[in-house]
JSON list of C-alpha atoms in Angstrom, two decimals:
[
{"chain": "P", "resi": 998, "resn": "UNK", "atom": "CA", "xyz": [-24.92, 75.22, -36.50]},
{"chain": "P", "resi": 999, "resn": "UNK", "atom": "CA", "xyz": [-25.40, 78.00, -33.97]},
{"chain": "P", "resi": 1000, "resn": "UNK", "atom": "CA", "xyz": [-23.26, 76.20, -31.36]},
{"chain": "P", "resi": 1001, "resn": "UNK", "atom": "CA", "xyz": [-20.34, 75.83, -33.76]},
{"chain": "P", "resi": 1002, "resn": "UNK", "atom": "CA", "xyz": [-20.61, 79.43, -34.98]},
{"chain": "P", "resi": 1003, "resn": "UNK", "atom": "CA", "xyz": [-20.76, 80.72, -31.40]},
{"chain": "P", "resi": 1004, "resn": "UNK", "atom": "CA", "xyz": [-17.65, 78.71, -30.50]},
{"chain": "P", "resi": 1005, "resn": "UNK", "atom": "CA", "xyz": [-15.75, 80.04, -33.51]},
{"chain": "P", "resi": 1006, "resn": "UNK", "atom": "CA", "xyz": [-16.76, 83.58, -32.53]},
{"chain": "P", "resi": 1007, "resn": "UNK", "atom": "CA", "xyz": [-15.59, 82.93, -28.93]},
{"chain": "P", "resi": 1008, "resn": "UNK", "atom": "CA", "xyz": [-19.04, 83.60, -27.51]},
{"chain": "P", "resi": 1009, "resn": "UNK", "atom": "CA", "xyz": [-19.64, 82.20, -24.04]},
{"chain": "P", "resi": 1010, "resn": "UNK", "atom": "CA", "xyz": [-21.91, 79.14, -23.99]},
{"chain": "P", "resi": 1011, "resn": "UNK", "atom": "CA", "xyz": [-23.31, 77.14, -21.11]},
{"chain": "P", "resi": 1012, "resn": "UNK", "atom": "CA", "xyz": [-25.18, 73.86, -20.88]},
{"chain": "P", "resi": 1013, "resn": "UNK", "atom": "CA", "xyz": [-27.93, 73.20, -18.37]},
{"chain": "P", "resi": 1014, "resn": "UNK", "atom": "CA", "xyz": [-28.74, 69.51, -18.01]},
{"chain": "P", "resi": 1015, "resn": "UNK", "atom": "CA", "xyz": [-32.14, 68.45, -16.77]},
{"chain": "P", "resi": 1016, "resn": "UNK", "atom": "CA", "xyz": [-30.86, 65.05, -15.70]},
{"chain": "P", "resi": 1017, "resn": "UNK", "atom": "CA", "xyz": [-27.09, 64.78, -15.27]},
{"chain": "P", "resi": 1018, "resn": "UNK", "atom": "CA", "xyz": [-27.19, 61.04, -14.51]},
{"chain": "P", "resi": 1019, "resn": "UNK", "atom": "CA", "xyz": [-27.55, 60.37, -18.25]},
{"chain": "P", "resi": 1020, "resn": "UNK", "atom": "CA", "xyz": [-23.92, 61.50, -18.57]},
{"chain": "P", "resi": 1021, "resn": "UNK", "atom": "CA", "xyz": [-22.61, 59.57, -15.57]},
{"chain": "P", "resi": 1022, "resn": "UNK", "atom": "CA", "xyz": [-19.75, 57.30, -16.68]},
{"chain": "P", "resi": 1023, "resn": "UNK", "atom": "CA", "xyz": [-20.54, 54.95, -13.78]},
{"chain": "P", "resi": 1024, "resn": "UNK", "atom": "CA", "xyz": [-24.19, 54.44, -14.75]},
{"chain": "P", "resi": 1025, "resn": "UNK", "atom": "CA", "xyz": [-23.33, 51.70, -17.24]},
{"chain": "P", "resi": 1026, "resn": "UNK", "atom": "CA", "xyz": [-25.47, 53.37, -19.94]},
{"chain": "P", "resi": 1027, "resn": "UNK", "atom": "CA", "xyz": [-23.36, 54.84, -22.72]},
{"chain": "P", "resi": 1028, "resn": "UNK", "atom": "CA", "xyz": [-26.35, 55.64, -24.95]},
{"chain": "P", "resi": 1029, "resn": "UNK", "atom": "CA", "xyz": [-26.24, 59.41, -24.60]},
{"chain": "P", "resi": 1030, "resn": "UNK", "atom": "CA", "xyz": [-22.47, 59.50, -24.95]},
{"chain": "P", "resi": 1031, "resn": "UNK", "atom": "CA", "xyz": [-22.63, 57.36, -28.10]},
{"chain": "P", "resi": 1032, "resn": "UNK", "atom": "CA", "xyz": [-25.28, 59.60, -29.63]},
{"chain": "P", "resi": 1033, "resn": "UNK", "atom": "CA", "xyz": [-23.19, 62.69, -28.96]},
{"chain": "P", "resi": 1034, "resn": "UNK", "atom": "CA", "xyz": [-19.96, 61.03, -30.15]},
{"chain": "P", "resi": 1035, "resn": "UNK", "atom": "CA", "xyz": [-21.52, 59.99, -33.47]},
{"chain": "P", "resi": 1036, "resn": "UNK", "atom": "CA", "xyz": [-23.72, 63.00, -34.12]},
{"chain": "P", "resi": 1037, "resn": "UNK", "atom": "CA", "xyz": [-23.61, 64.38, -37.66]},
{"chain": "P", "resi": 1038, "resn": "UNK", "atom": "CA", "xyz": [-25.20, 67.41, -39.23]},
{"chain": "P", "resi": 1039, "resn": "UNK", "atom": "CA", "xyz": [-26.30, 65.13, -42.08]},
{"chain": "P", "resi": 1040, "resn": "UNK", "atom": "CA", "xyz": [-28.92, 63.70, -39.70]},
{"chain": "P", "resi": 1041, "resn": "UNK", "atom": "CA", "xyz": [-30.36, 67.05, -38.65]},
{"chain": "P", "resi": 1042, "resn": "UNK", "atom": "CA", "xyz": [-34.02, 67.90, -38.86]},
{"chain": "P", "resi": 1043, "resn": "UNK", "atom": "CA", "xyz": [-36.04, 71.07, -39.19]},
{"chain": "P", "resi": 1044, "resn": "UNK", "atom": "CA", "xyz": [-39.71, 71.97, -39.09]},
{"chain": "P", "resi": 1045, "resn": "UNK", "atom": "CA", "xyz": [-39.62, 72.53, -42.85]},
{"chain": "P", "resi": 1046, "resn": "UNK", "atom": "CA", "xyz": [-37.68, 70.45, -45.35]},
{"chain": "P", "resi": 1047, "resn": "UNK", "atom": "CA", "xyz": [-36.65, 73.64, -47.16]},
{"chain": "P", "resi": 1048, "resn": "UNK", "atom": "CA", "xyz": [-35.05, 74.97, -43.94]},
{"chain": "P", "resi": 1049, "resn": "UNK", "atom": "CA", "xyz": [-33.09, 71.75, -43.48]},
{"chain": "P", "resi": 1050, "resn": "UNK", "atom": "CA", "xyz": [-31.79, 71.90, -47.03]},
{"chain": "P", "resi": 1051, "resn": "UNK", "atom": "CA", "xyz": [-30.81, 75.57, -46.66]},
{"chain": "P", "resi": 1052, "resn": "UNK", "atom": "CA", "xyz": [-28.92, 74.85, -43.43]},
{"chain": "P", "resi": 1053, "resn": "UNK", "atom": "CA", "xyz": [-27.09, 71.88, -44.97]},
{"chain": "P", "resi": 1054, "resn": "UNK", "atom": "CA", "xyz": [-26.34, 73.85, -48.13]},
{"chain": "P", "resi": 1055, "resn": "UNK", "atom": "CA", "xyz": [-24.77, 76.67, -46.10]},
{"chain": "P", "resi": 1056, "resn": "UNK", "atom": "CA", "xyz": [-22.72, 74.23, -44.05]},
{"chain": "P", "resi": 1057, "resn": "UNK", "atom": "CA", "xyz": [-21.50, 72.40, -47.17]},
{"chain": "P", "resi": 1058, "resn": "UNK", "atom": "CA", "xyz": [-20.56, 75.70, -48.82]},
{"chain": "P", "resi": 1059, "resn": "UNK", "atom": "CA", "xyz": [-18.74, 77.19, -45.82]},
{"chain": "P", "resi": 1060, "resn": "UNK", "atom": "CA", "xyz": [-17.07, 74.18, -44.17]},
{"chain": "P", "resi": 1061, "resn": "UNK", "atom": "CA", "xyz": [-18.12, 70.89, -45.69]},
{"chain": "P", "resi": 1062, "resn": "UNK", "atom": "CA", "xyz": [-19.92, 68.24, -43.64]},
{"chain": "P", "resi": 1063, "resn": "UNK", "atom": "CA", "xyz": [-16.81, 66.45, -42.30]},
{"chain": "P", "resi": 1064, "resn": "UNK", "atom": "CA", "xyz": [-15.18, 69.68, -41.10]},
{"chain": "P", "resi": 1065, "resn": "UNK", "atom": "CA", "xyz": [-18.43, 70.90, -39.56]},
{"chain": "P", "resi": 1066, "resn": "UNK", "atom": "CA", "xyz": [-18.93, 67.59, -37.75]},
{"chain": "P", "resi": 1067, "resn": "UNK", "atom": "CA", "xyz": [-15.36, 67.84, -36.40]},
{"chain": "P", "resi": 1068, "resn": "UNK", "atom": "CA", "xyz": [-16.05, 71.38, -35.17]},
{"chain": "P", "resi": 1069, "resn": "UNK", "atom": "CA", "xyz": [-19.28, 70.16, -33.58]},
{"chain": "P", "resi": 1070, "resn": "UNK", "atom": "CA", "xyz": [-17.38, 67.41, -31.74]},
{"chain": "P", "resi": 1071, "resn": "UNK", "atom": "CA", "xyz": [-14.86, 69.97, -30.50]},
{"chain": "P", "resi": 1072, "resn": "UNK", "atom": "CA", "xyz": [-17.72, 72.23, -29.40]},
{"chain": "P", "resi": 1073, "resn": "UNK", "atom": "CA", "xyz": [-19.19, 69.38, -27.36]},
{"chain": "P", "resi": 1074, "resn": "UNK", "atom": "CA", "xyz": [-16.16, 67.45, -26.09]},
{"chain": "P", "resi": 1075, "resn": "UNK", "atom": "CA", "xyz": [-13.07, 69.63, -26.63]},
{"chain": "P", "resi": 1076, "resn": "UNK", "atom": "CA", "xyz": [-11.02, 71.21, -23.82]},
{"chain": "P", "resi": 1077, "resn": "UNK", "atom": "CA", "xyz": [-13.30, 74.27, -24.04]},
{"chain": "P", "resi": 1078, "resn": "UNK", "atom": "CA", "xyz": [-16.28, 72.12, -25.00]},
{"chain": "P", "resi": 1079, "resn": "UNK", "atom": "CA", "xyz": [-19.74, 72.44, -23.53]},
{"chain": "P", "resi": 1080, "resn": "UNK", "atom": "CA", "xyz": [-19.52, 69.05, -21.83]},
{"chain": "P", "resi": 1081, "resn": "UNK", "atom": "CA", "xyz": [-15.76, 68.82, -21.31]},
{"chain": "P", "resi": 1082, "resn": "UNK", "atom": "CA", "xyz": [-16.04, 68.58, -17.53]},
{"chain": "P", "resi": 1083, "resn": "UNK", "atom": "CA", "xyz": [-19.19, 66.43, -17.44]},
{"chain": "P", "resi": 1084, "resn": "UNK", "atom": "CA", "xyz": [-17.83, 63.64, -19.63]},
{"chain": "P", "resi": 1085, "resn": "UNK", "atom": "CA", "xyz": [-14.37, 63.16, -18.16]},
{"chain": "P", "resi": 1086, "resn": "UNK", "atom": "CA", "xyz": [-13.62, 59.45, -18.12]},
{"chain": "P", "resi": 1087, "resn": "UNK", "atom": "CA", "xyz": [-15.80, 58.29, -21.01]},
{"chain": "P", "resi": 1088, "resn": "UNK", "atom": "CA", "xyz": [-12.83, 58.19, -23.38]},
{"chain": "P", "resi": 1089, "resn": "UNK", "atom": "CA", "xyz": [-11.08, 55.78, -21.01]},
{"chain": "P", "resi": 1090, "resn": "UNK", "atom": "CA", "xyz": [-13.91, 53.27, -21.50]},
{"chain": "P", "resi": 1091, "resn": "UNK", "atom": "CA", "xyz": [-13.33, 53.16, -25.25]},
{"chain": "P", "resi": 1092, "resn": "UNK", "atom": "CA", "xyz": [-9.55, 53.02, -25.08]},
{"chain": "P", "resi": 1093, "resn": "UNK", "atom": "CA", "xyz": [-9.59, 49.90, -22.89]}
]
């Protein structure tokens, strides 16, 4: 939720990857990409169940799950997305 809010507020964000090979289109492993491409706030977790429900309730009230998930995808993959440069080429794999 914080990533989407920061993007909407035009706050600068950066990603530091411990192991960039996980995002290498030539590695043959699309697991990380698939997880990111299908991520949904509905599957989030929190240390306390009450926190999770509060977060989801706020998201549903402000945006709705589908709109939030779309904003999350744009935050990750969009032209200004956190991984826009790192994942160039993955979309070609799925369009083939």
